[in-house]
């Protein structure tokens, strides 16, 4: 269903195209098509949302101005946006990587909280060894835990043919329950009376803001991960095999592609990204594992991955867009007296429009390959 | 606001024009233009302002303050307990010119509010929850909280007079001291009416998870409990379920009588306006705002909802009488000998813990007569 259709439709024509010299401009037009469709969708969502605002008796112009100011208008606003977008880059990859195989994984939230918890647990015996030991250990532990947790869904899919969407969702509930059980039970710092938390990893071991820019340290990690994921998907045979599998599972199996291994790998890599996001949140923001980790990063990541049509490079602008809307949300509440849910309405409209814009691909002849006959 | 629907397009166009003008104006001014020297106060809530619960209790007080002269109130709802709240505080300081901030959720305090307080040491921060310590935390921060356990004790008396099955119920969020004090107080209130009454408690594990709260309520009612109360952030679904299932309910956080007109007996409510008003008065008189404030029924930090139709005359008299005792101050709900529900003595004979007792703040037990476990 949506998973399969969201896999870039560009893959098929590229493979099937006629002599490559016949249509030299086709790749550029294809790029234009890929940029134009979401842009149109955003414009349509904005128009729809303006109507909504007018019915509330509010000015769309003021809304746009406030979103700009709250999200991108000053260095403070940009820091605010980036801080919210940083974990989303990684949690979106948790959806986009398995998405290449046509899998829809929606349980990234559990990978985030369990990754953060495991990172904290791994750091606790090492608090006196200094950040150069603690931070890498946390990153590895968080990523490994996330990989394991999402890997379960992949394994169930590959071996037992259990629907991965349902499995990952149910596992997300189990993961959260386990997280609460440990944080409120054996791992709880008895001094954290009314907000159960684990012991802290120590102020000296925490990640600082990126020097000079003073932005969230998760941003460079997220950008690197997105670029690496893009290379993996579009520039390696492994990625090609994954996209083939996503396009047609039976054909891939006939070709002798290692489908089971691909599914496990994609799920584990995606889970590792989400687990890493949890580890970074602990190392950069919380300093300990507690319910703050369960802030919905995993769920917003799903939205972003779909908006980006599972393309890791497209995740970057989409995460900034949603992070920016989130950052501006406060200013909108304070200045226009709009409820927080207004931003959710806008997000919903964008989501529906982007999904609808999927049908545009291949419809406009100008963008299609020419030549041949 | 015009109420005639036909005037909608007109109004919208006007709003558009105004918006355009505002855009032009703010583009030039940088947008912080405010009416001359109003004191700007920021409120930050973890959930929606209209949750019929914890956040609404603060938002109702904020709404009252909006009507007071010389104040400008800015609010933000649904701010998670992450660095997002640091940015919200910073944004209120930088963009709105706030000089007094009330981050009202427990998890905002450490590290977020403390970090912001160190960065902006001329801004006053007061946190709801009671964590401030003189030797550890800066003087531009502080905390305030109310002893609402007394209100749950009174709820328990009302429940004790109402229950026919002698089984009453409590839907709780997390087994932390603040919640456990409320569960124990409710149970003790009911036992003061009839010692055979059993209180069953279910912990949902989350501060706000309406689905689980509804499930817990339904299963507690199925087990024969006929009065219910709770400690979750938004009691809405619990009150509505009680009303629909035809049992009685005691409120928590704010007055929920509207949600359950037949079921509602009474409720333990916050009365935060008392605190906020006194802070603002201090500020206007140039006095320092206190760093550590606490109070209960007697101090007006907590109040009880008006009685609903389900509470008998005898019940009302009993609640009134105990409340009058509490208003004198020093009333002790926890009196020894008191055992927990595993048989251990938690308050020895001859000892009485008033609401201010420091021992209560590390409560980690459910008292005898409570059916449930915190393990």
XYZ file of C-alpha atoms in Angstrom:
748
model
C 0.000 0.000 0.000
C 1.334 3.422 0.904
C 4.691 1.901 1.706
C 5.156 0.519 -1.743
C 3.834 3.581 -3.523
C 6.074 5.858 -1.537
C 9.203 4.142 -2.710
C 10.539 6.560 -5.301
C 8.743 5.825 -8.509
C 11.863 7.080 -10.210
C 13.620 3.801 -9.678
C 11.623 1.870 -12.206
C 11.887 4.200 -15.229
C 15.607 4.628 -14.602
C 16.135 0.922 -14.823
C 13.890 0.515 -17.824
C 14.948 3.599 -19.763
C 15.847 3.411 -23.417
C 19.338 4.277 -24.703
C 20.803 6.713 -22.184
C 21.873 9.249 -24.785
C 18.381 9.651 -26.197
C 17.169 11.980 -23.442
C 20.002 13.822 -21.800
C 17.815 16.216 -19.833
C 15.617 13.569 -18.293
C 17.545 13.354 -14.948
C 17.218 17.110 -14.509
C 13.517 17.071 -15.278
C 13.121 14.184 -12.902
C 14.749 16.282 -10.201
C 12.455 19.192 -11.047
C 9.467 16.897 -10.750
C 10.679 15.660 -7.362
C 11.012 19.252 -6.141
C 7.852 20.619 -7.699
C 5.416 18.021 -6.353
C 6.101 18.611 -2.643
C 6.305 22.354 -3.244
C 2.854 22.333 -4.828
C 1.614 20.256 -1.920
C 2.986 22.780 0.563
C 1.333 25.655 -1.302
C -1.971 23.779 -1.348
C -1.694 23.010 2.375
C -0.915 26.668 3.082
C -3.973 27.770 1.079
C -6.207 25.321 2.899
C -4.817 26.371 6.244
C -5.384 30.055 5.414
C -9.054 29.331 4.920
C -9.072 27.584 8.283
C -7.458 30.618 9.923
C -9.906 33.024 8.291
C -12.749 31.010 9.748
C -11.132 31.431 13.154
C -11.041 35.165 12.476
C -7.241 35.226 12.324
C -4.934 36.686 9.742
C -2.888 34.225 7.646
C -0.331 36.951 7.014
C 0.286 37.421 10.700
C 0.523 33.663 11.025
C 3.202 33.422 8.349
C 5.102 36.332 9.846
C 5.076 34.734 13.300
C 6.108 31.335 11.969
C 9.008 32.967 10.181
C 10.054 34.894 13.251
C 9.616 31.982 15.638
C 11.333 29.422 13.433
C 13.981 31.099 11.302
C 13.895 34.865 11.868
C 16.800 35.180 14.309
C 19.754 33.103 15.419
C 17.865 32.255 18.610
C 14.923 31.022 16.537
C 17.195 28.951 14.318
C 18.802 27.346 17.363
C 15.340 26.621 18.646
C 14.308 25.008 15.340
C 17.497 22.981 15.049
C 17.184 21.696 18.594
C 13.738 20.319 17.800
C 14.745 18.992 14.379
C 17.948 17.232 15.485
C 16.444 14.068 16.994
C 13.857 13.967 14.202
C 16.526 13.486 11.514
C 17.510 10.207 13.120
C 14.034 8.978 13.984
C 12.902 9.679 10.403
C 15.701 7.416 9.187
C 14.229 4.681 11.378
C 11.227 4.785 9.036
C 12.963 5.661 5.774
C 15.585 2.897 5.776
C 13.172 -0.041 6.201
C 10.878 1.928 3.886
C 13.228 1.189 0.983
C 12.141 -2.428 1.268
C 8.495 -1.491 1.363
C 8.323 -1.956 5.139
C 6.396 0.503 7.281
C 8.013 0.618 10.726
C 6.166 2.878 13.154
C 7.666 1.833 16.477
C 10.707 4.102 16.508
C 9.582 5.704 19.758
C 10.524 2.573 21.701
C 13.951 2.471 20.054
C 14.491 6.074 21.193
C 13.566 5.498 24.839
C 15.277 2.115 25.126
C 18.340 3.435 23.290
C 18.506 6.331 25.717
C 18.075 3.981 28.657
C 20.748 1.546 27.461
C 23.144 4.422 26.758
C 22.643 5.652 30.306
C 23.125 2.206 31.791
C 26.332 1.748 29.794
C 27.597 5.135 30.938
C 26.917 4.690 34.656
C 29.933 2.476 35.526
C 32.197 4.746 33.479
C 31.239 8.173 34.822
C 34.739 8.810 36.163
C 36.580 7.944 32.965
C 35.731 11.196 31.189
C 33.603 12.131 28.192
C 36.003 10.681 25.595
C 35.119 7.234 26.836
C 31.574 7.809 28.004
C 30.123 9.473 24.919
C 31.262 6.864 22.354
C 30.163 4.059 24.669
C 26.772 5.697 25.009
C 26.444 6.089 21.247
C 27.307 2.429 20.629
C 25.049 1.142 23.416
C 22.116 3.312 22.310
C 22.471 2.352 18.657
C 22.843 -1.334 19.498
C 19.747 -1.320 21.638
C 17.719 0.473 18.974
C 18.998 -1.931 16.320
C 17.995 -4.887 18.459
C 14.517 -3.538 19.184
C 13.542 -2.652 15.616
C 15.438 -5.746 14.481
C 12.833 -7.834 16.303
C 10.120 -6.449 14.039
C 12.300 -7.157 11.002
C 12.995 -10.688 12.166
C 9.283 -11.345 12.750
C 8.598 -10.081 9.254
C 11.354 -11.991 7.531
C 11.006 -15.286 9.368
C 7.374 -15.521 10.403
C 5.743 -13.108 7.967
C 4.249 -11.049 10.803
C 3.067 -7.634 9.662
C 5.942 -5.313 10.609
C 3.717 -2.267 11.117
C 1.604 -3.925 13.764
C 4.598 -5.713 15.291
C 6.607 -2.517 15.650
C 3.643 -0.637 17.116
C 2.919 -3.312 19.681
C 6.627 -3.579 20.469
C 6.625 0.186 21.008
C 4.068 -0.214 23.791
C 6.073 -3.060 25.282
C 9.262 -1.032 25.003
C 7.717 1.927 26.807
C 6.373 -0.337 29.536
C 9.824 -1.899 29.984
C 11.373 1.556 30.067
C 8.972 2.715 32.787
C 9.484 -0.519 34.681
C 13.253 -0.070 34.830
C 13.303 3.682 35.376
C 10.712 3.473 38.131
C 12.144 0.244 39.498
C 15.651 -1.167 39.756
C 17.432 1.639 37.922
C 15.742 4.469 39.795
C 17.842 6.991 41.654
C 16.101 7.032 45.045
C 16.655 10.785 45.243
C 14.357 11.329 42.240
C 11.177 11.193 44.272
C 8.463 12.735 42.179
C 10.043 12.396 38.743
C 11.489 8.891 38.626
C 14.864 8.929 36.862
C 18.002 6.862 36.647
C 21.254 8.075 38.169
C 22.914 10.833 36.157
C 25.805 10.358 33.719
C 27.591 13.331 35.288
C 27.662 16.941 34.138
C 31.281 16.574 32.944
C 30.317 13.808 30.509
C 27.496 15.647 28.810
C 27.702 16.820 25.214
C 28.053 20.555 24.751
C 26.369 22.628 22.111
C 28.255 22.746 18.822
C 30.934 25.357 19.504
C 30.572 28.783 17.907
C 27.178 27.958 16.378
C 25.706 27.005 19.776
C 23.328 24.510 18.244
C 22.212 21.081 19.364
C 24.998 18.476 18.940
C 22.500 16.070 17.396
C 22.345 18.169 14.240
C 25.766 17.284 12.749
C 25.217 13.638 13.643
C 21.791 13.662 12.035
C 23.071 15.327 8.860
C 25.925 12.839 8.553
C 23.532 9.948 9.086
C 21.160 11.248 6.400
C 23.983 11.702 3.882
C 25.393 8.263 4.678
C 21.939 6.728 4.314
C 21.485 8.418 0.937
C 24.816 7.047 -0.301
C 23.912 3.621 1.012
C 20.553 3.613 -0.730
C 21.382 5.236 -4.070
C 25.070 4.524 -4.569
C 25.685 0.984 -3.353
C 24.592 -2.404 -4.631
C 23.151 -3.121 -1.197
C 20.837 -0.125 -1.535
C 19.961 -1.122 -5.080
C 19.076 -4.632 -3.926
C 16.902 -3.112 -1.192
C 15.044 -0.908 -3.628
C 14.490 -3.830 -5.973
C 13.095 -5.823 -3.063
C 10.849 -2.916 -2.128
C 9.627 -2.686 -5.710
C 8.792 -6.354 -6.107
C 9.510 -8.880 -3.432
C 8.904 -11.970 -5.562
C 11.070 -10.687 -8.377
C 13.835 -9.973 -5.885
C 13.602 -13.477 -4.510
C 13.686 -14.914 -8.027
C 16.836 -12.930 -8.644
C 18.342 -14.621 -5.618
C 18.634 -11.466 -3.544
C 19.180 -12.155 0.173
C 15.804 -10.732 1.123
C 15.826 -11.908 4.736
C 19.232 -10.417 5.382
C 18.250 -7.160 3.682
C 15.149 -6.823 5.848
C 17.086 -7.518 9.040
C 19.825 -5.100 8.048
C 17.470 -2.267 7.102
C 15.470 -2.630 10.310
C 18.597 -2.830 12.442
C 20.152 0.220 10.784
C 16.942 2.200 11.174
C 16.624 1.140 14.795
C 20.260 2.050 15.396
C 19.531 5.590 14.185
C 16.563 5.951 16.551
C 18.523 4.436 19.441
C 21.348 6.859 18.725
C 18.835 9.712 18.864
C 17.853 8.582 22.357
C 21.502 8.325 23.419
C 22.200 11.834 22.126
C 19.165 13.277 23.897
C 20.437 11.815 27.163
C 24.005 12.947 26.565
C 23.045 16.434 25.379
C 19.872 17.360 27.242
C 18.689 15.188 30.112
C 21.885 13.755 31.622
C 19.841 10.773 32.833
C 17.065 8.589 31.501
C 13.526 9.545 32.491
C 10.102 10.101 30.984
C 11.379 13.175 29.117
C 12.774 10.763 26.515
C 9.233 9.802 25.669
C 8.505 13.100 23.928
C 7.133 11.746 20.655
C 10.320 12.031 18.539
C 9.715 8.562 17.177
C 6.213 9.391 16.036
C 7.102 12.727 14.439
C 9.860 10.833 12.617
C 7.191 8.785 10.803
C 5.556 11.949 9.534
C 8.881 13.337 8.305
C 9.906 10.135 6.553
C 6.637 10.071 4.628
C 6.915 13.776 3.801
C 10.412 13.075 2.482
C 9.086 10.107 0.493
C 11.732 8.005 2.255
C 14.564 9.943 0.620
C 17.208 10.583 3.322
C 18.328 13.890 1.783
C 14.749 15.145 1.674
C 14.487 14.356 5.372
C 16.764 17.336 6.097
C 14.411 20.106 4.866
C 11.311 18.305 6.109
C 12.729 17.902 9.622
C 13.663 21.581 9.634
C 10.162 22.459 8.456
C 8.443 20.488 11.210
C 11.040 21.527 13.798
C 10.444 25.124 12.774
C 6.668 24.815 13.044
C 7.163 23.334 16.485
C 9.519 26.127 17.502
C 7.116 28.775 16.224
C 4.163 27.117 17.920
C 4.864 28.860 21.207
C 4.947 32.310 19.683
C 1.681 31.596 17.860
C 0.025 30.622 21.135
C 1.268 33.736 22.862
C 0.675 36.321 20.151
C -2.400 35.053 18.329
C -3.975 33.202 21.233
C -4.279 30.089 19.090
C -4.359 26.717 20.838
C -1.337 24.469 20.417
C -3.456 22.119 18.317
C -3.421 24.699 15.495
C 0.060 23.522 14.567
C -1.215 19.949 14.531
C -3.948 20.983 12.113
C -1.337 22.523 9.828
C 0.888 19.442 10.102
C -2.077 17.259 9.238
C -2.908 19.331 6.179
C 0.700 19.225 4.974
C 0.786 15.478 5.480
C -2.404 14.831 3.533
C -1.349 17.139 0.704
C 2.108 15.564 0.373
C 0.596 12.101 0.264
C -1.929 13.270 -2.327
C 0.873 14.811 -4.383
C 2.297 11.325 -4.816
C -0.298 10.797 -7.512
C 1.244 13.641 -9.529
C 4.360 11.658 -10.299
C 4.338 10.422 -13.828
C 1.128 12.299 -14.680
C 2.739 15.311 -16.290
C 4.162 14.245 -19.595
C 6.787 16.991 -19.802
C 8.715 15.384 -16.961
C 8.731 11.929 -18.543
C 11.564 10.391 -20.522
C 11.417 11.049 -24.275
C 12.982 9.591 -27.362
C 12.829 6.026 -28.548
C 10.066 6.128 -31.130
C -16.648 39.365 18.224
C -19.677 39.371 15.974
C -21.897 36.412 16.645
C -23.906 36.724 13.431
C -22.569 34.096 11.059
C -23.213 36.342 8.070
C -20.585 38.732 9.291
C -17.905 36.064 8.951
C -16.456 37.074 5.595
C -16.445 40.721 6.661
C -14.596 39.928 9.822
C -12.159 37.714 8.023
C -11.304 40.413 5.570
C -10.822 42.836 8.395
C -8.609 40.365 10.169
C -6.577 40.024 7.013
C -6.124 43.784 6.709
C -5.245 44.087 10.370
C -2.786 41.275 9.975
C -1.191 43.072 7.082
C -0.907 46.234 9.117
C 0.513 44.331 12.044
C 3.029 42.719 9.751
C 4.121 46.116 8.430
C 4.361 47.495 11.940
C 6.222 44.607 13.501
C 8.604 44.333 10.592
C 9.854 47.795 11.507
C 9.692 47.582 15.272
C 11.112 44.152 15.892
C 7.837 43.179 17.457
C 8.412 43.634 21.178
C 6.373 46.835 21.347
C 4.167 46.622 24.403
C 1.818 48.833 26.318
C 3.913 50.996 28.625
C 5.608 48.991 31.365
C 3.115 46.243 31.990
C 4.707 43.495 34.035
C 4.915 40.496 31.734
C 4.338 37.108 33.381
C 4.791 33.837 31.548
C 2.910 30.607 32.278
C 4.098 27.301 30.836
C 1.944 24.168 30.920
C 2.863 20.592 30.101
C -0.610 19.695 28.775
C -3.588 21.483 27.229
C -5.047 24.467 29.113
C -8.515 22.942 29.030
C -7.707 19.479 30.361
C -10.180 19.743 33.270
C -7.149 19.017 35.421
C -3.667 20.028 36.497
C -3.010 22.466 33.691
C -6.463 23.984 33.731
C -6.063 24.690 37.453
C -3.118 26.954 36.613
C -4.710 28.372 33.468
C -7.837 29.389 35.411
C -5.661 31.401 37.777
C -3.773 32.882 34.824
C -7.101 33.910 33.272
C -8.034 35.732 36.488
C -4.697 37.508 36.449
C -5.276 38.689 32.899
C -8.033 40.881 34.286
C -5.738 42.527 36.818
C -4.385 45.940 35.776
C -0.731 46.418 34.914
C -0.145 42.775 34.053
C 0.385 41.099 30.739
C 0.051 37.326 30.788
C 1.634 35.113 28.123
C 0.922 31.397 28.073
C 2.168 28.328 26.303
C 0.561 24.905 26.559
C 1.742 21.387 25.754
C 5.422 22.112 26.304
C 7.313 18.838 26.926
C 9.780 18.379 29.778
C 12.762 18.616 27.439
C 14.990 21.475 26.292
C 11.858 22.692 24.496
C 10.844 24.292 27.777
C 14.207 26.073 28.050
C 13.560 27.577 24.637
C 10.032 28.540 25.633
C 11.319 30.327 28.729
C 14.044 32.045 26.739
C 11.573 33.044 24.062
C 9.206 34.538 26.655
C 12.097 36.508 28.142
C 13.585 37.655 24.856
C 10.546 38.159 22.643
C 7.834 39.014 25.167
C 9.894 40.752 27.854
C 8.687 38.464 30.636
C 10.222 39.184 34.058
C 8.411 36.527 36.095
C 7.987 32.964 34.843
C 5.846 30.130 36.146
C 6.952 26.824 34.586
C 4.228 24.750 36.187
C 5.211 21.150 35.453
C 7.304 19.154 37.879
C 9.961 18.074 35.376
C 10.704 21.641 34.223
C 12.760 22.394 37.338
C 15.967 20.448 36.890
C 17.911 21.080 34.678
C 15.846 23.374 32.437
C 14.623 26.091 34.779
C 17.844 26.090 36.804
C 19.916 26.576 33.648
C 17.741 29.431 32.453
C 17.828 31.026 35.904
C 21.624 30.986 35.816
C 21.648 32.521 32.353
C 19.066 35.227 33.117
C 19.748 36.122 36.733
C 17.605 39.282 36.708
C 14.465 37.280 35.846
C 12.361 35.625 38.553
C 11.425 31.961 38.186
C 8.883 30.236 40.434
C 8.243 26.557 39.923
C 5.223 24.575 40.984
C 6.314 21.475 42.878
C 8.329 22.284 45.948
C 11.870 21.362 44.951
C 13.695 24.570 45.820
C 16.465 24.276 48.382
C 18.087 27.309 49.919
C 21.661 26.073 49.949
C 21.555 24.594 46.448
C 19.407 26.768 44.203
C 19.786 30.405 43.126
C 17.759 33.150 44.791
C 15.962 34.182 41.586
C 14.275 30.784 41.609
C 11.804 29.291 44.008
C 8.945 26.887 44.337
C 5.373 26.776 45.569
C 3.051 23.889 46.228
C -0.133 22.992 48.026
C -1.063 20.235 50.464
C -3.947 18.759 48.543
C -3.905 15.437 50.426
C -6.303 17.030 52.933
C -8.755 17.524 50.089
C -8.457 13.865 49.175
C -9.133 12.976 52.819
C -12.364 14.991 52.635
C -13.140 13.289 49.301
C -12.694 9.989 51.141
C -15.212 10.998 53.822
C -17.733 11.914 51.120
C -17.049 8.592 49.389
C -17.388 6.697 52.676
C -20.856 8.125 53.199
C -21.922 7.331 49.652
C -20.608 3.853 48.903
C -23.061 0.994 49.222
C -20.704 -1.807 48.210
C -18.041 -0.563 50.670
C -15.640 -0.674 47.752
C -14.200 2.562 46.370
C -11.559 3.187 43.739
C -8.627 5.405 42.816
C -7.087 5.806 39.338
C -3.507 7.000 39.812
C -0.762 8.004 37.402
C 2.557 6.986 38.925
C 3.461 5.503 42.313
C 5.379 8.595 43.482
C 5.091 10.194 46.942
C 2.678 12.983 45.918
C 0.281 10.470 44.421
C 0.636 7.914 47.224
C -0.182 10.580 49.836
C -3.411 11.249 47.946
C -4.361 7.574 47.662
C -3.652 6.987 51.361
C -5.521 10.126 52.402
C -8.566 9.150 50.343
C -8.560 5.652 51.868
C -8.148 7.015 55.410
C -11.011 9.468 54.891
C -13.309 6.639 53.850
C -12.126 4.420 56.715
C -12.913 7.209 59.164
C -16.557 6.708 58.164
C -16.491 2.906 58.044
C -13.246 0.980 58.736
C -14.357 -1.899 56.513
C -14.220 0.168 53.312
C -11.615 -1.064 50.829
C -9.960 1.272 48.332
C -8.684 -0.275 45.090
C -6.009 1.593 43.172
C -4.798 1.189 39.587
C -1.655 2.944 38.370
C -1.742 3.816 34.682
C 1.971 4.618 34.547
C 1.495 7.872 32.639
C 0.400 11.368 33.649
C -1.992 11.625 30.791
C -3.239 8.577 28.931
C -7.033 8.794 28.571
C -7.414 5.341 27.008
C -5.767 3.581 29.942
C -7.645 5.791 32.393
C -10.966 4.819 30.833
C -10.007 1.134 30.877
C -8.955 1.356 34.509
C -12.184 3.145 35.443
C -14.359 0.612 33.667
C -12.587 -2.373 35.166
C -12.775 -0.850 38.662
C -16.505 -0.305 38.211
C -16.894 -3.883 36.929
C -15.259 -5.059 40.153
C -18.052 -3.448 42.156
C -16.482 -0.152 43.188
C -19.146 2.544 43.347
C -17.211 5.739 44.124
C -14.101 6.763 42.228
C -11.495 9.485 42.347
C -8.122 9.948 40.724
C -4.766 11.613 40.453
C -3.896 11.983 36.774
C -3.281 15.199 34.851
C -6.685 15.295 33.159
C -9.499 13.524 35.054
C -12.005 14.225 32.270
C -12.521 10.702 30.966
C -12.700 9.219 34.480
C -15.475 11.616 35.520
C -17.411 11.068 32.297
C -17.118 7.293 32.599
C -18.325 7.389 36.204
C -21.335 9.465 35.164
C -22.201 7.163 32.292
C -21.848 4.026 34.383
C -24.050 5.484 37.109
C -21.562 5.479 40.008
C -20.304 8.449 42.030
C -17.091 10.399 41.675
C -14.921 12.807 43.632
C -13.022 15.406 41.614
C -9.362 16.347 41.594
C -7.370 19.418 40.391
C -10.414 21.509 39.336
C -14.186 21.384 39.609
C -15.428 18.638 37.273
C -19.112 18.847 38.252
C -19.955 19.913 34.702
C -18.647 16.599 33.347
C -20.568 14.488 35.837
C -23.553 16.450 37.154
C -25.213 13.433 38.794
C -22.098 11.527 39.849
C -20.097 14.372 41.366
C -19.949 14.385 45.189
C -17.268 17.005 45.820
C -13.657 17.493 44.772
C -10.199 18.575 45.885
C -9.245 21.641 43.858
C -6.170 23.814 43.552
C -6.692 27.492 44.205
C -3.518 28.847 42.645
C -4.791 32.402 42.344
C -3.993 32.826 46.064
C -0.315 32.147 45.373
C -0.056 34.133 42.163
C -1.849 37.156 43.577
C 0.427 37.313 46.602
C 3.527 37.039 44.372
C 2.304 39.887 42.190
C 1.453 42.027 45.204
C 4.964 41.495 46.565
C 6.455 42.377 43.228
C 4.439 45.588 42.957
C 5.375 46.650 46.464
C 9.018 46.089 45.619
C 9.368 43.252 48.092
C 11.198 40.054 47.131
C 8.920 37.192 46.051
C 9.231 34.322 48.520
C 11.432 31.440 47.396
C 9.539 28.720 49.167
C 5.779 28.811 49.639
C 3.435 26.086 50.730
C -0.078 25.943 52.001
C -3.202 23.866 52.259
C -6.898 24.424 52.878
C -6.269 26.876 55.718
C -3.991 29.057 53.584
C -6.388 29.045 50.630
C -4.006 27.103 48.326
C -6.526 24.295 48.094
C -10.322 24.356 48.145
C -13.233 21.940 47.907
C -15.828 21.844 45.100
C -19.437 22.591 46.048
C -21.360 19.427 46.970
C -23.178 17.514 44.269
C -26.665 16.040 44.586
C -25.355 12.538 45.387
C -23.906 13.420 48.794
C -26.266 12.810 51.735
C -26.989 15.363 54.442
C -25.008 13.286 56.958
C -22.084 13.163 54.552
C -22.111 16.914 54.029
C -22.181 17.555 57.773
C -19.277 15.183 58.364
C -17.135 16.773 55.617
C -18.002 20.268 56.870
C -17.054 19.369 60.434
C -13.657 17.855 59.505
C -12.958 20.733 57.137
C -13.606 23.194 59.943
C -11.040 21.317 62.056
C -8.535 21.440 59.207
C -9.022 25.189 58.777
C -7.642 25.642 62.278
C -4.318 24.250 61.054
C -2.114 21.366 62.178
C -4.700 18.675 61.420
C -3.099 15.238 61.106
C -4.529 12.684 58.709
C -1.805 10.117 59.323
C -2.077 8.990 62.929
C -0.278 6.020 64.450
C -0.562 3.170 64.783
C -0.820 2.828 61.034
C 0.205 -0.172 58.959
C 0.840 -0.439 55.245
C -1.013 -3.026 53.176
C 1.819 -5.525 53.663
C 1.533 -5.396 57.437
C 4.555 -3.192 58.226
C 4.073 -0.378 60.711
C 4.585 2.904 58.879
C 3.470 5.344 61.561
C 4.137 4.123 65.121
C 1.546 4.488 67.849
C 1.490 7.885 69.477
C 2.863 9.649 66.400
C 0.779 11.915 64.158
C 1.909 13.361 60.842
C 0.395 16.704 59.855
C 0.355 17.707 56.189
C 3.628 19.576 56.672
C 5.487 16.517 57.999
C 8.695 15.945 56.032
C 8.345 12.145 56.398
C 5.330 12.194 54.114
C 7.421 13.496 51.210
C 9.123 10.147 50.819
C 5.940 8.071 51.154
C 6.518 4.717 49.470
C 3.652 2.600 50.769
C -0.080 2.085 50.463
C -1.860 1.945 53.805
C -3.811 -0.997 55.157
C -7.175 -1.228 53.453
C -5.814 -0.226 50.048
C -5.996 -2.913 47.428
C -3.083 -2.456 45.040
C 0.667 -2.575 44.749
C 3.398 -0.096 43.904
C 6.113 -2.633 43.067
